GROMACS .gro file of C-alpha atoms in nm:
model
  376
    1MET     CA    1   0.000   0.000   0.000
    2LYS     CA    2   0.115   0.351  -0.076
    3LEU     CA    3   0.085   0.653   0.151
    4PHE     CA    4  -0.061   0.963  -0.010
    5LYS     CA    5  -0.057   1.320   0.112
    6LYS     CA    6  -0.338   1.563   0.063
    7ILE     CA    7  -0.375   1.937   0.113
    8LEU     CA    8  -0.715   2.007   0.263
    9PHE     CA    9  -0.932   2.292   0.377
   10ILE     CA   10  -0.965   2.155   0.727
   11LEU     CA   11  -1.253   2.186   0.970
   12PRO     CA   12  -1.091   2.083   1.299
   13LEU     CA   13  -1.287   1.824   1.494
   14ALA     CA   14  -1.228   1.684   1.841
   15GLY     CA   15  -0.958   1.421   1.818
   16LEU     CA   16  -0.875   1.509   1.455
   17LEU     CA   17  -0.747   1.839   1.319
   18PHE     CA   18  -1.060   2.051   1.336
   19THR     CA   19  -1.225   2.357   1.511
   20SER     CA   20  -1.522   2.536   1.349
   21CYS     CA   21  -1.732   2.570   1.035
   22SER     CA   22  -1.581   2.910   0.966
   23LYS     CA   23  -1.245   2.740   0.901
   24TRP     CA   24  -1.358   2.534   0.604
   25THR     CA   25  -1.214   2.777   0.356
   26ASP     CA   26  -0.890   2.853   0.540
   27ALA     CA   27  -0.606   2.772   0.303
   28GLU     CA   28  -0.416   2.609   0.588
   29LEU     CA   29  -0.202   2.321   0.469
   30LYS     CA   30  -0.238   1.993   0.651
   31GLU     CA   31  -0.060   1.674   0.555
   32ILE     CA   32  -0.262   1.360   0.611
   33ASP     CA   33  -0.147   1.012   0.521
   34HIS     CA   34  -0.391   0.815   0.309
   35ILE     CA   35  -0.379   0.445   0.262
   36GLY     CA   36  -0.526   0.258  -0.033
   37GLY     CA   37  -0.678   0.357  -0.365
   38PHE     CA   38  -0.825   0.692  -0.260
   39ASN     CA   39  -0.638   1.010  -0.194
   40THR     CA   40  -0.855   1.079   0.109
   41MET     CA   41  -0.933   0.965   0.459
   42ASP     CA   42  -1.169   0.671   0.487
   43ASN     CA   43  -1.193   0.523   0.833
   44GLU     CA   44  -1.417   0.530   1.138
   45LYS     CA   45  -1.246   0.827   1.297
   46SER     CA   46  -1.265   1.038   0.982
   47GLU     CA   47  -1.639   0.986   0.938
   48ALA     CA   48  -1.703   1.271   1.184
   49TYR     CA   49  -1.500   1.495   0.953
   50TYR     CA   50  -1.705   1.399   0.651
   51LYS     CA   51  -2.031   1.437   0.840
   52ASP     CA   52  -1.942   1.798   0.922
   53LEU     CA   53  -1.818   1.853   0.567
   54ARG     CA   54  -2.152   1.740   0.426
   55ALA     CA   55  -2.334   1.962   0.674
   56TRP     CA   56  -2.126   2.258   0.562
   57LYS     CA   57  -2.203   2.180   0.198
   58LYS     CA   58  -2.573   2.210   0.279
   59THR     CA   59  -2.525   2.572   0.389
   60ALA     CA   60  -2.509   2.660   0.018
   61GLU     CA   61  -2.872   2.554  -0.029
   62ASN     CA   62  -3.112   2.839  -0.107
   63TYR     CA   63  -2.806   3.051  -0.191
   64GLY     CA   64  -2.694   3.062   0.172
   65ARG     CA   65  -2.334   3.112   0.058
   66PRO     CA   66  -2.138   3.120  -0.269
   67VAL     CA   67  -2.036   2.785  -0.418
   68SER     CA   68  -1.717   2.661  -0.579
   69PHE     CA   69  -1.753   2.504  -0.921
   70GLY     CA   70  -1.551   2.355  -1.203
   71TRP     CA   71  -1.563   2.158  -1.527
   72PHE     CA   72  -1.360   1.840  -1.480
   73SER     CA   73  -1.188   1.681  -1.781
   74ASN     CA   74  -0.995   1.358  -1.827
   75TRP     CA   75  -1.170   1.156  -1.560
   76ALA     CA   76  -0.938   0.857  -1.516
   77PRO     CA   77  -0.912   0.737  -1.155
   78SER     CA   78  -0.625   0.493  -1.187
   79GLY     CA   79  -0.256   0.486  -1.107
   80VAL     CA   80  -0.041   0.686  -0.869
   81VAL     CA   81  -0.086   1.024  -1.042
   82ARG     CA   82  -0.397   1.176  -0.886
   83LYS     CA   83  -0.496   1.428  -1.152
   84GLY     CA   84  -0.769   1.206  -1.298
   85TYR     CA   85  -0.933   1.134  -0.962
   86LEU     CA   86  -1.240   1.322  -0.843
   87THR     CA   87  -1.133   1.228  -0.491
   88ALA     CA   88  -0.819   1.439  -0.535
   89VAL     CA   89  -1.005   1.771  -0.571
   90PRO     CA   90  -1.024   2.003  -0.269
   91ASP     CA   91  -1.289   1.894  -0.020
   92SER     CA   92  -1.447   2.241  -0.035
   93ILE     CA   93  -1.551   2.202  -0.400
   94ASP     CA   94  -1.932   2.212  -0.419
   95ILE     CA   95  -2.024   2.130  -0.780
   96ILE     CA   96  -1.836   1.952  -1.060
   97SER     CA   97  -1.957   1.946  -1.418
   98MET     CA   98  -1.826   1.634  -1.590
   99TRP     CA   99  -1.675   1.773  -1.910
  100SER     CA  100  -1.504   1.440  -1.976
  101GLY     CA  101  -1.843   1.278  -2.027
  102ALA     CA  102  -1.987   0.963  -1.867
  103PRO     CA  103  -2.316   1.078  -1.710
  104GLY     CA  104  -2.614   0.938  -1.893
  105ARG     CA  105  -2.420   0.837  -2.200
  106TYR     CA  106  -2.151   0.585  -2.119
  107GLU     CA  107  -2.097   0.291  -1.890
  108ILE     CA  108  -1.843   0.371  -1.622
  109THR     CA  109  -1.567   0.149  -1.492
  110GLU     CA  110  -1.560   0.007  -1.141
  111ALA     CA  111  -1.281   0.251  -1.055
  112GLN     CA  112  -1.491   0.545  -1.178
  113LYS     CA  113  -1.793   0.417  -0.987
  114LYS     CA  114  -1.591   0.399  -0.665
  115ASP     CA  115  -1.440   0.742  -0.724
  116LYS     CA  116  -1.782   0.893  -0.804
  117GLU     CA  117  -1.965   0.745  -0.507
  118PHE     CA  118  -1.699   0.856  -0.260
  119VAL     CA  119  -1.711   1.223  -0.354
  120GLN     CA  120  -2.091   1.221  -0.368
  121LYS     CA  121  -2.166   1.027  -0.051
  122LYS     CA  122  -1.870   1.117   0.168
  123LYS     CA  123  -1.777   1.465   0.052
  124GLY     CA  124  -2.119   1.591  -0.057
  125ILE     CA  125  -1.992   1.711  -0.397
  126LYS     CA  126  -2.259   1.744  -0.667
  127LEU     CA  127  -2.168   1.585  -1.001
  128LEU     CA  128  -2.344   1.713  -1.313
  129GLU     CA  129  -2.374   1.594  -1.669
  130VAL     CA  130  -2.281   1.865  -1.919
  131SER     CA  131  -2.369   1.876  -2.287
  132LEU     CA  132  -2.374   2.115  -2.581
  133LEU     CA  133  -2.742   2.056  -2.654
  134SER     CA  134  -2.729   2.140  -3.022
  135HIS     CA  135  -2.987   1.899  -3.165
  136LEU     CA  136  -3.276   1.668  -3.085
  137GLY     CA  137  -3.155   1.341  -2.935
  138LYS     CA  138  -2.797   1.442  -2.860
  139GLY     CA  139  -2.641   1.209  -2.607
  140ARG     CA  140  -2.950   0.990  -2.575
  141THR     CA  141  -3.003   0.835  -2.919
  142PRO     CA  142  -2.908   0.464  -2.921
  143LYS     CA  143  -2.643   0.362  -3.174
  144SER     CA  144  -2.879   0.095  -3.303
  145VAL     CA  145  -3.094   0.372  -3.455
  146TYR     CA  146  -2.829   0.425  -3.723
  147GLU     CA  147  -2.741   0.064  -3.801
  148GLU     CA  148  -2.991   0.007  -4.082
  149VAL     CA  149  -2.904   0.321  -4.280
  150GLU     CA  150  -2.532   0.267  -4.230
  151LYS     CA  151  -2.563  -0.087  -4.362
  152GLN     CA  152  -2.760   0.035  -4.664
  153ALA     CA  153  -2.508   0.313  -4.726
  154GLU     CA  154  -2.223   0.064  -4.732
  155GLU     CA  155  -2.407  -0.170  -4.965
  156GLU     CA  156  -2.508   0.104  -5.208
  157GLY     CA  157  -2.202   0.326  -5.186
  158TRP     CA  158  -2.373   0.641  -5.057
  159SER     CA  159  -2.194   0.972  -5.039
  160ASP     CA  160  -2.113   1.116  -4.696
  161SER     CA  161  -2.378   1.386  -4.738
  162LYS     CA  162  -2.648   1.132  -4.821
  163LEU     CA  163  -2.550   0.914  -4.525
  164ASN     CA  164  -2.546   1.208  -4.283
  165LEU     CA  165  -2.894   1.313  -4.398
  166ALA     CA  166  -3.022   0.958  -4.354
  167ARG     CA  167  -2.871   0.941  -4.004
  168LYS     CA  168  -3.037   1.267  -3.911
  169HIS     CA  169  -3.378   1.151  -4.033
  170ALA     CA  170  -3.337   0.817  -3.855
  171ARG     CA  171  -3.266   1.006  -3.533
  172TRP     CA  172  -3.563   1.235  -3.583
  173ASP     CA  173  -3.789   0.934  -3.652
  174PHE     CA  174  -3.673   0.767  -3.331
  175TRP     CA  175  -3.780   1.068  -3.125
  176GLY     CA  176  -4.114   1.101  -3.305
  177PHE     CA  177  -4.030   1.389  -3.537
  178LYS     CA  178  -4.136   1.194  -3.843
  179SER     CA  179  -4.257   1.479  -4.063
  180HIS     CA  180  -3.901   1.618  -4.082
  181ASP     CA  181  -4.066   1.959  -4.112
  182LEU     CA  182  -3.904   2.218  -3.888
  183ASN     CA  183  -4.216   2.432  -3.922
  184ASN     CA  184  -4.426   2.157  -3.764
  185LYS     CA  185  -4.408   2.308  -3.417
  186GLU     CA  186  -4.648   2.066  -3.252
  187GLU     CA  187  -4.465   1.753  -3.363
  188LEU     CA  188  -4.120   1.899  -3.293
  189GLU     CA  189  -4.218   2.004  -2.942
  190SER     CA  190  -4.363   1.659  -2.876
  191ALA     CA  191  -4.031   1.505  -2.976
  192LEU     CA  192  -3.836   1.755  -2.764
  193ALA     CA  193  -4.059   1.673  -2.466
  194GLN     CA  194  -3.963   1.307  -2.497
  195PHE     CA  195  -3.597   1.406  -2.531
  196ALA     CA  196  -3.618   1.625  -2.220
  197HIS     CA  197  -3.761   1.337  -2.021
  198ALA     CA  198  -3.483   1.104  -2.143
  199LEU     CA  199  -3.214   1.360  -2.054
  200CYS     CA  200  -3.339   1.382  -1.697
  201ASP     CA  201  -3.449   1.023  -1.643
  202SER     CA  202  -3.099   0.887  -1.689
  203LEU     CA  203  -2.972   1.122  -1.417
  204TYR     CA  204  -3.194   0.936  -1.172
  205THR     CA  205  -3.114   0.594  -1.317
  206SER     CA  206  -2.737   0.645  -1.294
  207ASP     CA  207  -2.738   0.864  -0.980
  208TRP     CA  208  -2.598   1.192  -1.107
  209ASP     CA  209  -2.681   1.519  -0.933
  210GLY     CA  210  -2.803   1.738  -1.214
  211PHE     CA  211  -2.751   1.875  -1.564
  212ASP     CA  212  -2.544   2.162  -1.703
  213ILE     CA  213  -2.649   2.281  -2.049
  214ASP     CA  214  -2.361   2.436  -2.240
  215TRP     CA  215  -2.554   2.685  -2.453
  216GLU     CA  216  -2.319   2.817  -2.723
  217PRO     CA  217  -2.509   2.838  -3.053
  218GLY     CA  218  -2.288   3.121  -3.174
  219ALA     CA  219  -1.956   2.953  -3.112
  220GLY     CA  220  -1.970   2.597  -2.989
  221PHE     CA  221  -2.220   2.421  -3.217
  222ASN     CA  222  -2.083   2.229  -3.514
  223ASP     CA  223  -2.357   1.963  -3.525
  224ALA     CA  224  -2.675   2.171  -3.513
  225ASP     CA  225  -2.965   2.045  -3.726
  226GLY     CA  226  -3.224   2.319  -3.672
  227THR     CA  227  -3.424   2.134  -3.407
  228ILE     CA  228  -3.284   2.337  -3.114
  229ASN     CA  229  -3.276   2.715  -3.153
  230TYR     CA  230  -3.360   3.002  -2.917
  231SER     CA  231  -3.733   2.932  -2.942
  232THR     CA  232  -3.723   2.557  -2.904
  233PHE     CA  233  -3.447   2.582  -2.644
  234THR     CA  234  -3.683   2.774  -2.417
  235PHE     CA  235  -3.938   2.496  -2.461
  236LEU     CA  236  -3.675   2.229  -2.388
  237VAL     CA  237  -3.560   2.401  -2.067
  238LYS     CA  238  -3.917   2.423  -1.941
  239GLU     CA  239  -3.972   2.056  -2.019
  240MET     CA  240  -3.654   1.956  -1.837
  241GLY     CA  241  -3.770   2.177  -1.552
  242LYS     CA  242  -4.051   1.932  -1.484
  243TYR     CA  243  -3.796   1.678  -1.364
  244ILE     CA  244  -3.493   1.873  -1.236
  245GLY     CA  245  -3.424   2.221  -1.102
  246PRO     CA  246  -3.626   2.444  -0.868
  247LYS     CA  247  -3.953   2.421  -1.064
  248SER     CA  248  -3.954   2.044  -1.012
  249ASP     CA  249  -3.939   2.097  -0.635
  250PRO     CA  250  -4.226   2.330  -0.533
  251GLU     CA  251  -4.221   2.207  -0.172
  252GLY     CA  252  -3.846   2.255  -0.135
  253LYS     CA  253  -3.771   1.895  -0.044
  254GLY     CA  254  -3.459   1.876  -0.259
  255HIS     CA  255  -3.396   1.833  -0.630
  256LYS     CA  256  -3.131   1.767  -0.892
  257LEU     CA  257  -2.950   2.082  -1.000
  258PHE     CA  258  -3.024   2.255  -1.329
  259CYS     CA  259  -2.754   2.489  -1.463
  260ILE     CA  260  -2.700   2.673  -1.791
  261ASP     CA  261  -2.362   2.807  -1.899
  262GLY     CA  262  -2.228   2.977  -2.208
  263GLU     CA  263  -2.419   3.242  -2.402
  264ILE     CA  264  -2.668   3.321  -2.128
  265GLY     CA  265  -2.708   3.691  -2.206
  266GLY     CA  266  -2.966   3.645  -2.481
  267LEU     CA  267  -3.188   3.401  -2.295
  268PRO     CA  268  -3.532   3.515  -2.171
  269ALA     CA  269  -3.585   3.610  -1.807
  270GLU     CA  270  -3.874   3.363  -1.786
  271LEU     CA  271  -3.620   3.079  -1.770
  272ASP     CA  272  -3.472   3.204  -1.444
  273GLU     CA  273  -3.724   3.021  -1.227
  274TYR     CA  274  -3.620   2.690  -1.388
  275VAL     CA  275  -3.247   2.735  -1.328
  276ASP     CA  276  -3.044   2.687  -1.008
  277TYR     CA  277  -2.728   2.853  -1.139
  278TRP     CA  278  -2.628   3.053  -1.443
  279ILE     CA  279  -2.259   3.006  -1.525
  280ARG     CA  280  -2.072   3.283  -1.705
  281GLN     CA  281  -1.762   3.195  -1.906
  282ALA     CA  282  -1.579   3.511  -1.807
  283TYR     CA  283  -1.250   3.389  -1.947
  284GLY     CA  284  -0.969   3.636  -1.897
  285GLN     CA  285  -1.199   3.898  -1.743
  286SER     CA  286  -1.085   4.065  -1.422
  287ASN     CA  287  -1.408   4.265  -1.392
  288PRO     CA  288  -1.685   4.030  -1.511
  289SER     CA  289  -2.047   4.121  -1.573
  290PHE     CA  290  -2.298   4.009  -1.311
  291ASN     CA  291  -2.604   4.031  -1.534
  292THR     CA  292  -2.822   3.720  -1.562
  293PRO     CA  293  -3.157   3.655  -1.732
  294GLY     CA  294  -3.326   3.701  -1.394
  295ASN     CA  295  -3.095   3.975  -1.258
  296LYS     CA  296  -3.017   3.768  -0.948
  297PRO     CA  297  -2.639   3.774  -0.896
  298GLU     CA  298  -2.664   3.514  -0.617
  299LYS     CA  299  -2.748   3.263  -0.892
  300LEU     CA  300  -2.441   3.352  -1.104
  301ILE     CA  301  -2.116   3.156  -1.102
  302ILE     CA  302  -1.816   3.331  -1.260
  303THR     CA  303  -1.552   3.112  -1.427
  304GLU     CA  304  -1.199   3.134  -1.568
  305ASN     CA  305  -1.040   2.915  -1.837
  306PHE     CA  306  -0.783   2.674  -1.695
  307GLU     CA  307  -0.734   2.510  -2.031
  308SER     CA  308  -0.504   2.804  -2.104
  309SER     CA  309  -0.424   2.971  -1.771
  310ALA     CA  310  -0.399   2.699  -1.507
  311THR     CA  311  -0.025   2.751  -1.452
  312TRP     CA  312  -0.059   3.116  -1.350
  313GLY     CA  313  -0.424   3.132  -1.242
  314GLY     CA  314  -0.548   3.376  -1.503
  315GLN     CA  315  -0.802   3.615  -1.353
  316LEU     CA  316  -0.951   3.357  -1.118
  317LEU     CA  317  -0.849   3.527  -0.793
  318ARG     CA  318  -0.977   3.865  -0.913
  319GLN     CA  319  -1.303   3.699  -1.015
  320ALA     CA  320  -1.325   3.540  -0.671
  321ALA     CA  321  -1.284   3.883  -0.511
  322ALA     CA  322  -1.525   4.063  -0.744
  323MET     CA  323  -1.876   4.139  -0.616
  324PRO     CA  324  -2.182   4.294  -0.780
  325SER     CA  325  -2.288   4.645  -0.682
  326GLU     CA  326  -2.582   4.496  -0.492
  327GLY     CA  327  -2.604   4.157  -0.327
  328TYR     CA  328  -2.344   3.885  -0.379
  329LYS     CA  329  -2.245   3.645  -0.656
  330GLY     CA  330  -2.335   3.278  -0.659
  331GLY     CA  331  -1.985   3.143  -0.683
  332VAL     CA  332  -1.658   3.105  -0.867
  333GLY     CA  333  -1.486   2.832  -1.066
  334ALA     CA  334  -1.289   2.731  -1.372
  335TYR     CA  335  -1.309   2.536  -1.697
  336ARG     CA  336  -1.092   2.222  -1.685
  337PHE     CA  337  -1.001   2.306  -1.327
  338ASP     CA  338  -0.834   1.965  -1.290
  339ASN     CA  339  -0.534   2.118  -1.472
  340ASP     CA  340  -0.473   2.307  -1.148
  341TYR     CA  341  -0.375   1.977  -0.989
  342SER     CA  342  -0.030   2.004  -1.145
  343ASN     CA  343   0.056   2.322  -0.954
  344SER     CA  344   0.231   2.321  -0.618
  345PRO     CA  345   0.047   2.279  -0.392
  346ASP     CA  346  -0.207   2.084  -0.596
  347TYR     CA  347  -0.517   2.289  -0.685
  348LYS     CA  348  -0.326   2.599  -0.576
  349TRP     CA  349  -0.546   2.856  -0.750
  350MET     CA  350  -0.879   2.688  -0.680
  351ARG     CA  351  -0.801   2.668  -0.308
  352GLN     CA  352  -0.718   3.038  -0.292
  353ALA     CA  353  -1.024   3.133  -0.498
  354ILE     CA  354  -1.257   2.939  -0.270
  355GLN     CA  355  -1.111   3.116   0.032
  356ILE     CA  356  -1.128   3.462  -0.124
  357ASN     CA  357  -1.482   3.404  -0.250
  358GLN     CA  358  -1.597   3.314   0.101
  359GLU     CA  359  -1.410   3.606   0.259
  360VAL     CA  360  -1.575   3.870   0.039
  361PHE     CA  361  -1.913   3.707   0.106
  362ASN     CA  362  -1.853   3.714   0.483
  363LYS     CA  363  -1.751   4.080   0.457
  364TRP     CA  364  -2.073   4.155   0.265
  365LYS     CA  365  -2.276   3.976   0.532
  366ALA     CA  366  -2.107   4.176   0.806
  367GLU     CA  367  -2.180   4.499   0.624
  368GLN     CA  368  -2.544   4.402   0.592
  369GLY     CA  369  -2.555   4.344   0.966
  370GLN     CA  370  -2.403   4.686   1.033
  371GLU     CA  371  -2.660   4.846   0.806
  372ASP     CA  372  -2.940   4.658   0.981
  373SER     CA  373  -2.823   4.778   1.322
  374LYS     CA  374  -2.817   5.138   1.201
  375ASN     CA  375  -3.179   5.113   1.093
  376LEU     CA  376  -3.304   4.983   1.430
   0.00000   0.00000   0.00000
């Protein structure tokens, strides 16, 4: 067995290393030996630590505090190098969007299952599926749908364009859009309703914690087919909102998260009540905008791009410190934040950002208290 060391945001507990909930985001470095396949504590004594960690995670519910967020790429929990492990991320991370895939679309390995369940059940981290929802059926259409046309194409020597058209129509037929007429609103919406149900149903079947729609029609779509545009996207979000997000939980008993990132500026305000968090790709911006479709900054997560700036942190720390003119932001994070693992200490910039984000929120809270006392 190998001994691993981990840098944690520590909440001291009696008999361990811990003191109070306010210390969760202290960037104090503690070295803890870890035995076995996980880069984390997992024994009877440490369960008290994880119990308090999960309790602290719940303080983010109903926007009680800002969250920490990131898109995780290259999920590969194997070997001594810990970069591909979810269990290696800082304990204070709240939400991870699985950019490397897996949720709802692929079978996962036993190692991934073990890695996933530990961070969900022990650490209270929410794991989301993320997808560029550019067309009807994306990520949920069985491969068998295409087998017949692909066989025919091979036998008859079809051109690529003819095969691609046949694949598209086969996919549309599978979801019930059999007229192939984009002006047939009723039939298209019926098909999108079935698609929305399938997108959400698999989250429950495979035990994922929510969905993150990457909405980038102006930049990120290279496989659009006309079935999802601004109009039909609004319909799709509302349909998904029947199963996940705040609208699916009128009694406040708990629900799977519903997030939208990307080009959120042009989306209608009516979608705000369906969404838990809006995520702004404020890459390279030291003074990001806090506007959202619902003008509620506490629902906005600001993110930096660690695909290109993980080594030096980009503007992440400035984004963590930034606050709207009124209220507070919903959180801070980074795209491909797992690249921060390679810094020293591991996750150097994310750890600092989480601490700064909490500090400016605590300062804002204190100022609100001072204002309240003046008005008494």
